[in-house]
mmCIF file of C-alpha atoms in Angstrom:
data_model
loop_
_atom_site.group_PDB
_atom_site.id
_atom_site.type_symbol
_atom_site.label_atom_id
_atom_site.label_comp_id
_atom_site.label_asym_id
_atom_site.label_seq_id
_atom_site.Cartn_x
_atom_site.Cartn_y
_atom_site.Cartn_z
ATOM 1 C CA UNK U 1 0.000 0.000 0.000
ATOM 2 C CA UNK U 2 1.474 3.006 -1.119
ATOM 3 C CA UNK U 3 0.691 6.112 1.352
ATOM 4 C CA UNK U 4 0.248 9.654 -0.031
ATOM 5 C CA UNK U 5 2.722 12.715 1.092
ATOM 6 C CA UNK U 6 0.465 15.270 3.533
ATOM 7 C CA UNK U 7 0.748 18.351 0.780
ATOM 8 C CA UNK U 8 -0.769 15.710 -1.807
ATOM 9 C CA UNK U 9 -3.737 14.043 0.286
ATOM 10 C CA UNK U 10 -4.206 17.895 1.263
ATOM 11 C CA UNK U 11 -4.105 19.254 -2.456
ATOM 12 C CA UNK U 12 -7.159 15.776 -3.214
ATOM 13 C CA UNK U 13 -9.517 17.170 -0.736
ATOM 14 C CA UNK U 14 -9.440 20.496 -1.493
ATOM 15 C CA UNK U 15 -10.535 19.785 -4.820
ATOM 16 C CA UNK U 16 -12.648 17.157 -3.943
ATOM 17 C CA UNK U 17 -16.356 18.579 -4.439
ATOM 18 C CA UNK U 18 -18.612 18.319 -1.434
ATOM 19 C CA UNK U 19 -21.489 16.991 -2.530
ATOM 20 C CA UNK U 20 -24.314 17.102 0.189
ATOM 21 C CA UNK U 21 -27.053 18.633 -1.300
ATOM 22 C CA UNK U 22 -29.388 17.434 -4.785
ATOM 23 C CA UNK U 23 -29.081 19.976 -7.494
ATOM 24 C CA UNK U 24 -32.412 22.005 -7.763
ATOM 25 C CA UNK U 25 -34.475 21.009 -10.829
ATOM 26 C CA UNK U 26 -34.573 23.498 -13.378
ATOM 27 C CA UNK U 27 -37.867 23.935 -15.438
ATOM 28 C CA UNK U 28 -36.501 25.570 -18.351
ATOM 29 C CA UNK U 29 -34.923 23.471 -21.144
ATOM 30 C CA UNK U 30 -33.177 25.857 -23.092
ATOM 31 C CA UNK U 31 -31.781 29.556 -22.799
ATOM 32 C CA UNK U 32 -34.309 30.978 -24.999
ATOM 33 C CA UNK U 33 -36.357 30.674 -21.557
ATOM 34 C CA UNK U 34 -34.501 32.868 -19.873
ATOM 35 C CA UNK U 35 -35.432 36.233 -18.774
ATOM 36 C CA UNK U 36 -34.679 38.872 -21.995
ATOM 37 C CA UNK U 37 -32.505 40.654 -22.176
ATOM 38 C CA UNK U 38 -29.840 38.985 -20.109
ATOM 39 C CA UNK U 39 -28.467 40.829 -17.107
ATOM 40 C CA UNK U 40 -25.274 42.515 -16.777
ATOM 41 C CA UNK U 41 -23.984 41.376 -14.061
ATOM 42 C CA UNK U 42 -20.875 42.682 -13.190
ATOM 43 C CA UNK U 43 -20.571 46.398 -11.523
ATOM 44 C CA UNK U 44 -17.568 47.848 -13.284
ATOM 45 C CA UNK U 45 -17.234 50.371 -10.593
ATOM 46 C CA UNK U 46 -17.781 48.103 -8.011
ATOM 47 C CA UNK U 47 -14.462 47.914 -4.808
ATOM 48 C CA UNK U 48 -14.195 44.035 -5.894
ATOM 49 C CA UNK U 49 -11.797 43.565 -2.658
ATOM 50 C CA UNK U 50 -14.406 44.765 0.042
ATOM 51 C CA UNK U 51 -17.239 43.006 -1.715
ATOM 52 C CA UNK U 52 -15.585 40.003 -1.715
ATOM 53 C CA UNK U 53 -14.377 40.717 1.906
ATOM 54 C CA UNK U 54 -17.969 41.053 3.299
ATOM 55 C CA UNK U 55 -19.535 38.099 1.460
ATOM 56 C CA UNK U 56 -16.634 35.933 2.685
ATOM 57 C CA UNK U 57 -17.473 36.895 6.507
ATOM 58 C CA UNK U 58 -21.148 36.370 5.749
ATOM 59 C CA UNK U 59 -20.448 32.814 4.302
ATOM 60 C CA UNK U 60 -18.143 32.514 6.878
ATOM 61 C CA UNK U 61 -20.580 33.374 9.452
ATOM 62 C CA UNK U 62 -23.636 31.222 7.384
ATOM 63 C CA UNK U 63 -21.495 28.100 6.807
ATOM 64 C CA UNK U 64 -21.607 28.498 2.991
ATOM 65 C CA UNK U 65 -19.247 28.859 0.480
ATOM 66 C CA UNK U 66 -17.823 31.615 -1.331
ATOM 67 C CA UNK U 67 -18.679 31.984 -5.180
ATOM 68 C CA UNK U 68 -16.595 34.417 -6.795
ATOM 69 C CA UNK U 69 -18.009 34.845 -10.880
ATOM 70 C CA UNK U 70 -14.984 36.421 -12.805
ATOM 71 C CA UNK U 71 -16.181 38.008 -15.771
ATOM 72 C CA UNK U 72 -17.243 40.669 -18.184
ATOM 73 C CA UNK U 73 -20.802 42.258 -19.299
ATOM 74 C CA UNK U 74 -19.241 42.181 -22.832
ATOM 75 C CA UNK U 75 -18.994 38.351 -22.293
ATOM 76 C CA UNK U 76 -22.268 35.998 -23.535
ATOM 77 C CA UNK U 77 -21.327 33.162 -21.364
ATOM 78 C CA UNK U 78 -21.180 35.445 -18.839
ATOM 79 C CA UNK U 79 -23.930 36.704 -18.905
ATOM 80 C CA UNK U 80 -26.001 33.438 -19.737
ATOM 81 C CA UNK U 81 -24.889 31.985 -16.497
ATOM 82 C CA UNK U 82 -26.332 34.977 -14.653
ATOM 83 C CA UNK U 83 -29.418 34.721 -16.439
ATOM 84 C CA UNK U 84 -29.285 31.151 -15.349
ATOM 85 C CA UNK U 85 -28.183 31.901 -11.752
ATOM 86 C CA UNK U 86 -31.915 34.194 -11.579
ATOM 87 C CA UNK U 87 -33.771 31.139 -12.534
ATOM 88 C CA UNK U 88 -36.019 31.185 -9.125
ATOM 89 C CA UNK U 89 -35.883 27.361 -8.455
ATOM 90 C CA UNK U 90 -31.375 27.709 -9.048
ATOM 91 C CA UNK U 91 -31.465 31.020 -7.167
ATOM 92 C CA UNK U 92 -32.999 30.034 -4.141
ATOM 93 C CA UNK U 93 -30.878 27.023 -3.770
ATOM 94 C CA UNK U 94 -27.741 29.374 -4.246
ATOM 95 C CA UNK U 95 -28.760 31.496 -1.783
ATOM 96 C CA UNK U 96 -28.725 28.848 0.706
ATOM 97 C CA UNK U 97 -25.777 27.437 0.011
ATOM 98 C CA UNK U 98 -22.875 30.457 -1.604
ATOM 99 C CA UNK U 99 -22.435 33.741 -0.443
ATOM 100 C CA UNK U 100 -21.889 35.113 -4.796
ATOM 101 C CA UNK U 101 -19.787 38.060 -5.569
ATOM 102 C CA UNK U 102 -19.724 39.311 -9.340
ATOM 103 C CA UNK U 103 -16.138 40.513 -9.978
ATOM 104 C CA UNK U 104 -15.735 42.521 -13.224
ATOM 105 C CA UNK U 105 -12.680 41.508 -15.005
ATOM 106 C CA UNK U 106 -12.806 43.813 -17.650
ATOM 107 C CA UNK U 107 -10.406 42.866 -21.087
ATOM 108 C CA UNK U 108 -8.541 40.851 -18.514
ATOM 109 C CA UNK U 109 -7.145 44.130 -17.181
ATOM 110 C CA UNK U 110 -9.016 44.552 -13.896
ATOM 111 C CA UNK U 111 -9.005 42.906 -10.242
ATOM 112 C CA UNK U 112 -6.777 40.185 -12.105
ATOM 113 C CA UNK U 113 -4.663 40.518 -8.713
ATOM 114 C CA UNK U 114 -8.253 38.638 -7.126
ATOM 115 C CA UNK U 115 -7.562 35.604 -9.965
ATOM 116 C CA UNK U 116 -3.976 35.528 -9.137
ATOM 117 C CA UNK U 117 -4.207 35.849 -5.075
ATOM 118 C CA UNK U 118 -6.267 31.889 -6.252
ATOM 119 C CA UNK U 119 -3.730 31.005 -8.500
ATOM 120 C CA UNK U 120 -5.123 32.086 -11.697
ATOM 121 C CA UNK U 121 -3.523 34.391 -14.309
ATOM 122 C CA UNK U 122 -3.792 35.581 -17.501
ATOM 123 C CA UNK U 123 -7.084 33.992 -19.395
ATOM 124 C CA UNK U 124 -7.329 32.063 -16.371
ATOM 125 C CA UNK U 125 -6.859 28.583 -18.391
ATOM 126 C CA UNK U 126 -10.361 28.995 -20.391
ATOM 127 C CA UNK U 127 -11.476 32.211 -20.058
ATOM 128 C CA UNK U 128 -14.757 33.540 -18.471
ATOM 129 C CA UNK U 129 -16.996 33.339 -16.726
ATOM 130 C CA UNK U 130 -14.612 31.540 -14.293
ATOM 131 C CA UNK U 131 -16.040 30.506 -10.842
ATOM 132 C CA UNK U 132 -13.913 30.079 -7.793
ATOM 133 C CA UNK U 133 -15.534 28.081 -5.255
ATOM 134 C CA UNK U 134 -14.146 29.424 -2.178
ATOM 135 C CA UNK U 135 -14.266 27.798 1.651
ATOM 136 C CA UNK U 136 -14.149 31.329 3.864
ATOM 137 C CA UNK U 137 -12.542 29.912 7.041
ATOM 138 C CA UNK U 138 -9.451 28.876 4.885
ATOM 139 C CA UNK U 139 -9.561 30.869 1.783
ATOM 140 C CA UNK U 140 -8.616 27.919 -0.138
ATOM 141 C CA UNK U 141 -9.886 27.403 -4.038
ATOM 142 C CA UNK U 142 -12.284 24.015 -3.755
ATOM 143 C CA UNK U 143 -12.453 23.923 -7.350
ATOM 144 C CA UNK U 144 -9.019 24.366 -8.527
ATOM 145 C CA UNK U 145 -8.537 23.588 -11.943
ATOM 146 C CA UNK U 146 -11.710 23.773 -12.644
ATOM 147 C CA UNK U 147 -12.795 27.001 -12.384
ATOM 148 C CA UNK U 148 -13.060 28.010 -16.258
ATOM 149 C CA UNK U 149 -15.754 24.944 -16.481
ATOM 150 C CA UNK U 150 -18.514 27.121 -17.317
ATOM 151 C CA UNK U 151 -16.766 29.264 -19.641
ATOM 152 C CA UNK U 152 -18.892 27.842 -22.056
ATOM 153 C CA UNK U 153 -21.765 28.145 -20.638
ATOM 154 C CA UNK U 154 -23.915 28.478 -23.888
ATOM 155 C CA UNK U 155 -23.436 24.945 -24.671
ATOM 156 C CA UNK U 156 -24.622 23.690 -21.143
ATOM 157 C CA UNK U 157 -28.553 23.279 -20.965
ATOM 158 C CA UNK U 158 -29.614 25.361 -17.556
ATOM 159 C CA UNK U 159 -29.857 22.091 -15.749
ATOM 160 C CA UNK U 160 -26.256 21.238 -16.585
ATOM 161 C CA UNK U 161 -25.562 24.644 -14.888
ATOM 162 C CA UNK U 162 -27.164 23.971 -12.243
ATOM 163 C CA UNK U 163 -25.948 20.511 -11.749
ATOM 164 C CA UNK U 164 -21.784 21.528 -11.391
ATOM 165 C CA UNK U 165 -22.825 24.230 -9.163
ATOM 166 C CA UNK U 166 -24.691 22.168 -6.745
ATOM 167 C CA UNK U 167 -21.731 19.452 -6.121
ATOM 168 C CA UNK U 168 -19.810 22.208 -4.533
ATOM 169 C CA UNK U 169 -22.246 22.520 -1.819
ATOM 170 C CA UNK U 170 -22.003 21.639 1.753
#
């Protein structure tokens, strides 16, 4: 039997997904039922630090997870995944599990110091959106490597969304 160094069995359950709670079922099929026209989500005047500073003390504090969304108004996927993120039935069951911060990322030339302080840089391996799935008492990346899975969000259906979000839950 071959035993695992501490850094490595450390690195495997960080980026081990939690999965404790069902993904919410998502009644529309398609994007074309989403609301019209999409949002834009991301406040480009917005003090990214403090507002992800206050949602990580509130998940913190609420025994949730952090949800960073890295990304641009300029950017379809982007803004498809808020769009599915409003859906009522996936939005309640975010609410009760993530504390979500929207961080604008501009052309890749803003807050990028937020993508690297998680190990991401540049494009961030795939582009955006890019979620970081965040646990606030150690301000460790759960999803590492994975956090540019939705940057395609346009060829997801909503419950495909809806399903990788919900197997970072606690």
């Amino acid at each position: 039997m071959r035993l695992l160094k501490p850094a490595t069995l450390l690195a495997l359950t960080l980026a081990t997904p939690i999965v404790a709670a069902p993904a919410p079922k998502i009644a529309a099929t398609s994007f074309a039922q989403l609301k019209t026209p999409l949002p834009l989500p991301y406040d480009e005047a917005a003090n990214a630090r403090a507002q992800i500073a206050a949602a990580r003390a509130r998940a913190k504090a609420g025994h949730k997870f952090l949800l960073v969304d890295l990304g641009g108004n300029w950017c379809l996927d982007c803004r498809i995944l808020a769009g599915t993120m409003d859906l009522p039935a996936l939005h309640s069951f975010l609410a009760r599990h993530y504390e979500i911060v929207t961080v604008d990322v501009g052309r890749f030339d803003k807050n990028m110091d937020i993508a690297a302080h998680y190990g991401l840089d540049g494009h961030f391996g795939g582009g955006v959106p890019s979620v970081l799935i965040i646990d606030p008492r150690t301000d460790t990346l759960r999803n590492a490597g994975r956090t540019a899975a939705l940057a395609d969000a346009r060829t997801l259906t909503p419950q495909a969304l809806a399903d990788w979000l919900a197997q970072w839950t606690r």
